[in-house]
mmCIF file of C-alpha atoms in Angstrom:
data_model
loop_
_atom_site.group_PDB
_atom_site.id
_atom_site.type_symbol
_atom_site.label_atom_id
_atom_site.label_comp_id
_atom_site.label_asym_id
_atom_site.label_seq_id
_atom_site.Cartn_x
_atom_site.Cartn_y
_atom_site.Cartn_z
ATOM 1 C CA GLU A 816 -21.993 -13.965 43.895
ATOM 2 C CA THR A 817 -18.966 -11.772 43.144
ATOM 3 C CA GLY A 818 -20.252 -9.990 40.054
ATOM 4 C CA VAL A 819 -17.359 -11.356 37.987
ATOM 5 C CA THR A 820 -18.510 -13.693 35.241
ATOM 6 C CA GLN A 821 -16.338 -15.861 33.032
ATOM 7 C CA SER A 822 -16.995 -17.854 29.887
ATOM 8 C CA PRO A 823 -16.837 -20.555 28.854
ATOM 9 C CA THR A 824 -16.859 -22.592 32.046
ATOM 10 C CA HIS A 825 -15.276 -25.659 30.478
ATOM 11 C CA LEU A 826 -13.577 -26.299 27.173
ATOM 12 C CA ILE A 827 -11.316 -28.823 25.501
ATOM 13 C CA LYS A 828 -8.708 -27.858 22.918
ATOM 14 C CA THR A 829 -6.087 -29.683 20.933
ATOM 15 C CA ARG A 830 -2.371 -28.998 21.317
ATOM 16 C CA GLY A 831 -1.291 -26.209 18.961
ATOM 17 C CA GLN A 832 -4.710 -24.560 18.825
ATOM 18 C CA GLN A 833 -5.606 -21.122 20.123
ATOM 19 C CA VAL A 834 -8.143 -20.243 22.826
ATOM 20 C CA THR A 835 -9.926 -17.091 23.975
ATOM 21 C CA LEU A 836 -11.384 -16.818 27.461
ATOM 22 C CA ARG A 837 -13.694 -13.982 28.454
ATOM 23 C CA CYS A 838 -14.391 -12.085 31.638
ATOM 24 C CA SER A 839 -16.949 -9.498 32.628
ATOM 25 C CA SER A 840 -15.743 -7.453 35.583
ATOM 26 C CA GLN A 841 -17.781 -6.294 38.512
ATOM 27 C CA SER A 842 -19.507 -2.996 37.786
ATOM 28 C CA GLY A 843 -17.258 0.000 38.364
ATOM 29 C CA HIS A 844 -14.034 -2.011 38.482
ATOM 30 C CA ASN A 845 -11.348 -0.692 36.134
ATOM 31 C CA THR A 846 -8.677 -3.258 36.955
ATOM 32 C CA VAL A 847 -8.677 -6.884 35.855
ATOM 33 C CA SER A 848 -6.121 -9.618 36.417
ATOM 34 C CA TRP A 849 -5.817 -13.154 35.112
ATOM 35 C CA TYR A 850 -4.468 -16.139 37.007
ATOM 36 C CA GLN A 851 -3.651 -19.719 36.047
ATOM 37 C CA GLN A 852 -4.401 -22.400 38.642
ATOM 38 C CA ALA A 853 -3.015 -25.843 37.898
ATOM 39 C CA LEU A 854 -4.641 -28.786 39.646
ATOM 40 C CA GLY A 855 -3.654 -28.888 43.309
ATOM 41 C CA GLN A 856 -1.714 -25.634 43.134
ATOM 42 C CA GLY A 857 -2.265 -22.028 44.081
ATOM 43 C CA PRO A 858 -3.162 -19.494 41.379
ATOM 44 C CA GLN A 859 -0.266 -17.927 39.436
ATOM 45 C CA PHE A 860 -0.472 -14.321 38.236
ATOM 46 C CA ILE A 861 -0.479 -14.003 34.442
ATOM 47 C CA PHE A 862 -1.020 -10.245 33.973
ATOM 48 C CA GLN A 863 -3.099 -7.254 34.971
ATOM 49 C CA TYR A 864 -4.910 -4.705 32.823
ATOM 50 C CA TYR A 865 -5.785 -1.203 33.929
ATOM 51 C CA ARG A 866 -7.742 1.154 31.701
ATOM 52 C CA GLU A 867 -7.064 -1.012 28.648
ATOM 53 C CA GLU A 868 -3.277 -1.158 29.152
ATOM 54 C CA GLU A 869 -1.193 -4.038 30.477
ATOM 55 C CA ASN A 870 0.066 -3.037 33.919
ATOM 56 C CA GLY A 871 2.201 -5.923 35.061
ATOM 57 C CA ARG A 872 2.987 -9.436 33.933
ATOM 58 C CA GLY A 873 3.986 -12.654 35.615
ATOM 59 C CA ASN A 874 6.383 -15.291 34.359
ATOM 60 C CA PHE A 875 4.347 -16.363 31.328
ATOM 61 C CA PRO A 876 5.491 -16.463 27.692
ATOM 62 C CA PRO A 877 4.258 -13.991 25.050
ATOM 63 C CA ARG A 878 1.798 -16.525 23.635
ATOM 64 C CA PHE A 879 -0.346 -15.536 26.630
ATOM 65 C CA SER A 880 -1.895 -12.196 25.724
ATOM 66 C CA GLY A 881 -4.843 -10.146 26.810
ATOM 67 C CA LEU A 882 -7.194 -7.313 26.066
ATOM 68 C CA GLN A 883 -9.316 -5.012 28.162
ATOM 69 C CA PHE A 884 -12.204 -3.192 26.541
ATOM 70 C CA PRO A 885 -13.656 0.275 27.272
ATOM 71 C CA ASN A 886 -16.424 -1.333 29.332
ATOM 72 C CA TYR A 887 -13.635 -3.029 31.364
ATOM 73 C CA SER A 888 -14.500 -6.542 30.194
ATOM 74 C CA SER A 889 -11.456 -8.584 29.298
ATOM 75 C CA GLU A 890 -10.109 -11.458 27.226
ATOM 76 C CA LEU A 891 -7.249 -13.865 27.755
ATOM 77 C CA ASN A 892 -5.798 -15.368 24.587
ATOM 78 C CA VAL A 893 -3.436 -18.298 24.518
ATOM 79 C CA ASN A 894 -1.753 -19.318 21.254
ATOM 80 C CA ALA A 895 0.007 -22.562 20.355
ATOM 81 C CA LEU A 896 -1.561 -24.448 23.244
ATOM 82 C CA GLU A 897 0.586 -26.923 25.134
ATOM 83 C CA LEU A 898 -0.499 -29.795 27.350
ATOM 84 C CA ASP A 899 0.805 -27.912 30.417
ATOM 85 C CA ASP A 900 -1.652 -25.112 29.705
ATOM 86 C CA SER A 901 -4.401 -27.355 31.064
ATOM 87 C CA ALA A 902 -5.634 -25.502 34.151
ATOM 88 C CA LEU A 903 -8.347 -23.372 35.705
ATOM 89 C CA TYR A 904 -8.075 -19.774 34.494
ATOM 90 C CA LEU A 905 -9.354 -17.190 36.937
ATOM 91 C CA CYS A 906 -10.310 -13.614 36.254
ATOM 92 C CA ALA A 907 -10.176 -11.099 39.105
ATOM 93 C CA SER A 908 -11.418 -7.528 39.191
ATOM 94 C CA SER A 909 -10.796 -4.684 41.584
ATOM 95 C CA GLY A 910 -11.487 -1.000 41.955
ATOM 96 C CA ASP A 911 -7.831 -0.109 42.529
ATOM 97 C CA LEU A 912 -4.426 -1.044 41.176
ATOM 98 C CA THR A 913 -2.893 -2.311 44.377
ATOM 99 C CA GLY A 914 -5.649 -4.674 45.432
ATOM 100 C CA VAL A 915 -5.202 -3.478 49.007
ATOM 101 C CA GLU A 916 -7.691 -0.653 49.426
ATOM 102 C CA ASN A 917 -10.480 -2.479 47.614
ATOM 103 C CA THR A 918 -11.346 -6.160 47.642
ATOM 104 C CA ILE A 919 -10.277 -8.247 44.666
ATOM 105 C CA TYR A 920 -13.207 -10.326 43.402
ATOM 106 C CA PHE A 921 -12.673 -13.568 41.521
ATOM 107 C CA GLY A 922 -14.849 -15.275 38.971
ATOM 108 C CA GLU A 923 -15.552 -19.002 39.074
ATOM 109 C CA GLY A 924 -13.027 -19.662 36.348
ATOM 110 C CA SER A 925 -12.742 -21.382 32.992
ATOM 111 C CA TRP A 926 -11.495 -24.960 32.977
ATOM 112 C CA LEU A 927 -9.229 -25.543 29.986
ATOM 113 C CA THR A 928 -8.152 -29.039 29.001
ATOM 114 C CA VAL A 929 -5.539 -29.423 26.276
ATOM 115 C CA VAL A 930 -5.329 -32.847 24.658
ATOM 116 C CA GLY B 1104 11.489 -13.311 45.154
ATOM 117 C CA ASP B 1105 8.347 -13.106 47.199
ATOM 118 C CA SER B 1106 6.750 -16.384 48.236
ATOM 119 C CA VAL B 1107 4.140 -17.941 50.524
ATOM 120 C CA THR B 1108 4.381 -21.336 52.175
ATOM 121 C CA GLN B 1109 1.401 -23.115 53.716
ATOM 122 C CA MET B 1110 1.177 -26.285 55.718
ATOM 123 C CA GLU B 1111 0.428 -29.286 53.595
ATOM 124 C CA GLY B 1112 -2.986 -30.849 53.694
ATOM 125 C CA PRO B 1113 -5.365 -32.355 53.746
ATOM 126 C CA VAL B 1114 -6.399 -31.387 57.244
ATOM 127 C CA THR B 1115 -9.211 -33.542 58.597
ATOM 128 C CA LEU B 1116 -11.070 -32.439 61.705
ATOM 129 C CA SER B 1117 -14.236 -33.329 63.548
ATOM 130 C CA GLU B 1118 -16.969 -30.732 63.843
ATOM 131 C CA GLU B 1119 -16.342 -28.202 66.660
ATOM 132 C CA ALA B 1120 -12.590 -28.877 66.695
ATOM 133 C CA PHE B 1121 -10.024 -26.071 66.776
ATOM 134 C CA LEU B 1122 -8.409 -25.195 63.451
ATOM 135 C CA THR B 1123 -4.950 -23.836 62.703
ATOM 136 C CA ILE B 1124 -3.535 -23.570 59.196
ATOM 137 C CA ASN B 1125 0.027 -22.307 59.172
ATOM 138 C CA CYS B 1126 1.239 -19.727 56.664
ATOM 139 C CA THR B 1127 4.656 -18.090 56.428
ATOM 140 C CA TYR B 1128 5.889 -15.652 53.854
ATOM 141 C CA THR B 1129 9.035 -14.207 52.314
ATOM 142 C CA ALA B 1130 8.804 -10.691 50.963
ATOM 143 C CA THR B 1131 10.688 -7.424 50.852
ATOM 144 C CA GLY B 1132 9.119 -4.443 52.515
ATOM 145 C CA TYR B 1133 5.716 -4.604 54.111
ATOM 146 C CA PRO B 1134 3.310 -6.824 52.203
ATOM 147 C CA SER B 1135 -0.410 -7.038 52.777
ATOM 148 C CA LEU B 1136 -1.596 -10.515 53.695
ATOM 149 C CA PHE B 1137 -4.778 -12.363 52.798
ATOM 150 C CA TRP B 1138 -6.628 -15.595 53.300
ATOM 151 C CA TYR B 1139 -8.842 -16.742 50.451
ATOM 152 C CA VAL B 1140 -11.240 -19.704 50.507
ATOM 153 C CA GLN B 1141 -12.336 -21.850 47.574
ATOM 154 C CA TYR B 1142 -15.464 -23.929 48.123
ATOM 155 C CA PRO B 1143 -16.038 -26.903 45.801
ATOM 156 C CA GLY B 1144 -17.056 -25.740 42.335
ATOM 157 C CA GLU B 1145 -16.692 -22.056 43.186
ATOM 158 C CA GLY B 1146 -14.175 -19.278 42.657
ATOM 159 C CA LEU B 1147 -11.917 -17.741 45.272
ATOM 160 C CA GLN B 1148 -13.503 -15.610 47.976
ATOM 161 C CA LEU B 1149 -11.671 -13.234 50.272
ATOM 162 C CA LEU B 1150 -11.941 -14.510 53.828
ATOM 163 C CA LEU B 1151 -9.883 -11.890 55.684
ATOM 164 C CA LYS B 1152 -6.922 -9.587 55.308
ATOM 165 C CA ALA B 1153 -4.338 -7.596 57.265
ATOM 166 C CA THR B 1154 -2.365 -4.725 55.824
ATOM 167 C CA LYS B 1155 0.234 -3.980 58.508
ATOM 168 C CA ALA B 1156 2.154 -5.670 61.287
ATOM 169 C CA ASP B 1157 0.113 -6.745 64.331
ATOM 170 C CA ASP B 1158 -3.163 -6.248 62.477
ATOM 171 C CA LYS B 1159 -5.723 -8.978 63.090
ATOM 172 C CA GLY B 1160 -8.091 -9.897 60.295
ATOM 173 C CA SER B 1161 -11.319 -11.651 61.190
ATOM 174 C CA ASN B 1162 -14.438 -12.910 59.443
ATOM 175 C CA LYS B 1163 -17.007 -15.689 59.986
ATOM 176 C CA GLY B 1164 -15.221 -16.838 63.148
ATOM 177 C CA PHE B 1165 -11.841 -17.084 61.407
ATOM 178 C CA GLU B 1166 -8.901 -14.980 62.604
ATOM 179 C CA ALA B 1167 -5.316 -14.364 61.531
ATOM 180 C CA THR B 1168 -2.694 -12.000 62.968
ATOM 181 C CA TYR B 1169 0.069 -10.401 60.878
ATOM 182 C CA ARG B 1170 3.286 -11.307 62.703
ATOM 183 C CA LYS B 1171 6.226 -9.537 61.097
ATOM 184 C CA GLU B 1172 8.797 -10.891 63.577
ATOM 185 C CA THR B 1173 7.982 -14.468 62.541
ATOM 186 C CA THR B 1174 6.780 -13.588 58.988
ATOM 187 C CA SER B 1175 3.605 -15.537 59.638
ATOM 188 C CA PHE B 1176 -0.145 -15.195 59.139
ATOM 189 C CA HIS B 1177 -1.662 -18.349 60.610
ATOM 190 C CA LEU B 1178 -5.387 -18.944 60.157
ATOM 191 C CA GLU B 1179 -7.395 -20.040 63.220
ATOM 192 C CA LYS B 1180 -10.978 -20.872 64.077
ATOM 193 C CA GLY B 1181 -12.208 -21.970 67.457
ATOM 194 C CA SER B 1182 -14.934 -24.366 66.333
ATOM 195 C CA VAL B 1183 -15.158 -25.608 62.746
ATOM 196 C CA GLN B 1184 -18.320 -26.701 60.987
ATOM 197 C CA VAL B 1185 -18.903 -29.114 58.134
ATOM 198 C CA SER B 1186 -19.664 -26.110 55.942
ATOM 199 C CA ASP B 1187 -16.076 -24.882 56.436
ATOM 200 C CA SER B 1188 -14.800 -27.752 54.275
ATOM 201 C CA ALA B 1189 -12.916 -26.060 51.446
ATOM 202 C CA VAL B 1190 -9.450 -25.193 50.167
ATOM 203 C CA TYR B 1191 -7.776 -22.276 51.958
ATOM 204 C CA PHE B 1192 -5.121 -20.110 50.312
ATOM 205 C CA CYS B 1193 -2.750 -17.707 52.015
ATOM 206 C CA ALA B 1194 -1.584 -14.860 49.776
ATOM 207 C CA LEU B 1195 0.378 -11.622 49.803
ATOM 208 C CA THR B 1196 0.653 -8.519 47.705
ATOM 209 C CA ARG B 1197 3.075 -5.622 47.850
ATOM 210 C CA ARG B 1198 1.478 -2.231 47.476
ATOM 211 C CA SER B 1199 4.731 -0.963 45.947
ATOM 212 C CA SER B 1200 4.322 -3.312 42.998
ATOM 213 C CA ASN B 1201 1.314 -1.218 41.942
ATOM 214 C CA THR B 1202 -0.134 -4.207 40.146
ATOM 215 C CA GLY B 1203 -2.280 -5.896 42.750
ATOM 216 C CA LYS B 1204 -0.385 -9.071 41.945
ATOM 217 C CA LEU B 1205 -1.323 -11.703 44.507
ATOM 218 C CA ILE B 1206 1.223 -14.387 45.338
ATOM 219 C CA PHE B 1207 -0.502 -17.496 46.637
ATOM 220 C CA GLY B 1208 0.561 -20.471 48.669
ATOM 221 C CA GLN B 1209 -0.223 -23.913 47.354
ATOM 222 C CA GLY B 1210 -3.454 -24.210 49.304
ATOM 223 C CA THR B 1211 -4.554 -26.365 52.236
ATOM 224 C CA THR B 1212 -7.593 -28.619 51.953
ATOM 225 C CA LEU B 1213 -9.777 -28.741 55.045
ATOM 226 C CA GLN B 1214 -12.267 -31.544 55.509
ATOM 227 C CA VAL B 1215 -14.613 -31.354 58.487
ATOM 228 C CA LYS B 1216 -16.488 -34.513 59.450
ATOM 229 C CA PRO B 1217 -19.785 -34.511 61.397
#
């Protein structure tokens, strides 16, 4: 039990639709990151939010966007879904920006299938 | 850019066998190195970490030593159990990035048979 909860756990969307995934961080953690994990691959960093501001972004197009709320919960939004967006989306929270001083905790993920 | 390369799996071992999963990295500066484990149906869990050269991380019988001269962080365990069956990910982050961005290898599946 990491204290990081994600919803929904599974969902199916049609190409071109939009999706919102949600994450509740571990208590006291002000930093949240999102990762995309394609089947059989390692997770890829999408972006990080710190105190409600984006603080770093990986190689993902602008149709991937996020929000962090004052209670440090977070959303990942993906517009104009493509088949290649099918993956496990992981939320990770930490008590520091660098992820070195404090452990990064991952949720169990949201499985997105785009058909 | 920074990258992590792991040995390809799956790795299949008998219970009580010795385990080595190789991991090498490419990065500027002095990254921090991690091993994460993903059990079936679960999220990633931190297994161990090392933040500077020659550091040894250890947890639950697993060990890995940060070798800067060979840019490696191989995972070892002296005697594996069936319950160790999982996918293992090597990862790095650079403190200087100030983002906590983890760069992962592709993962190595370990299957331990009774």
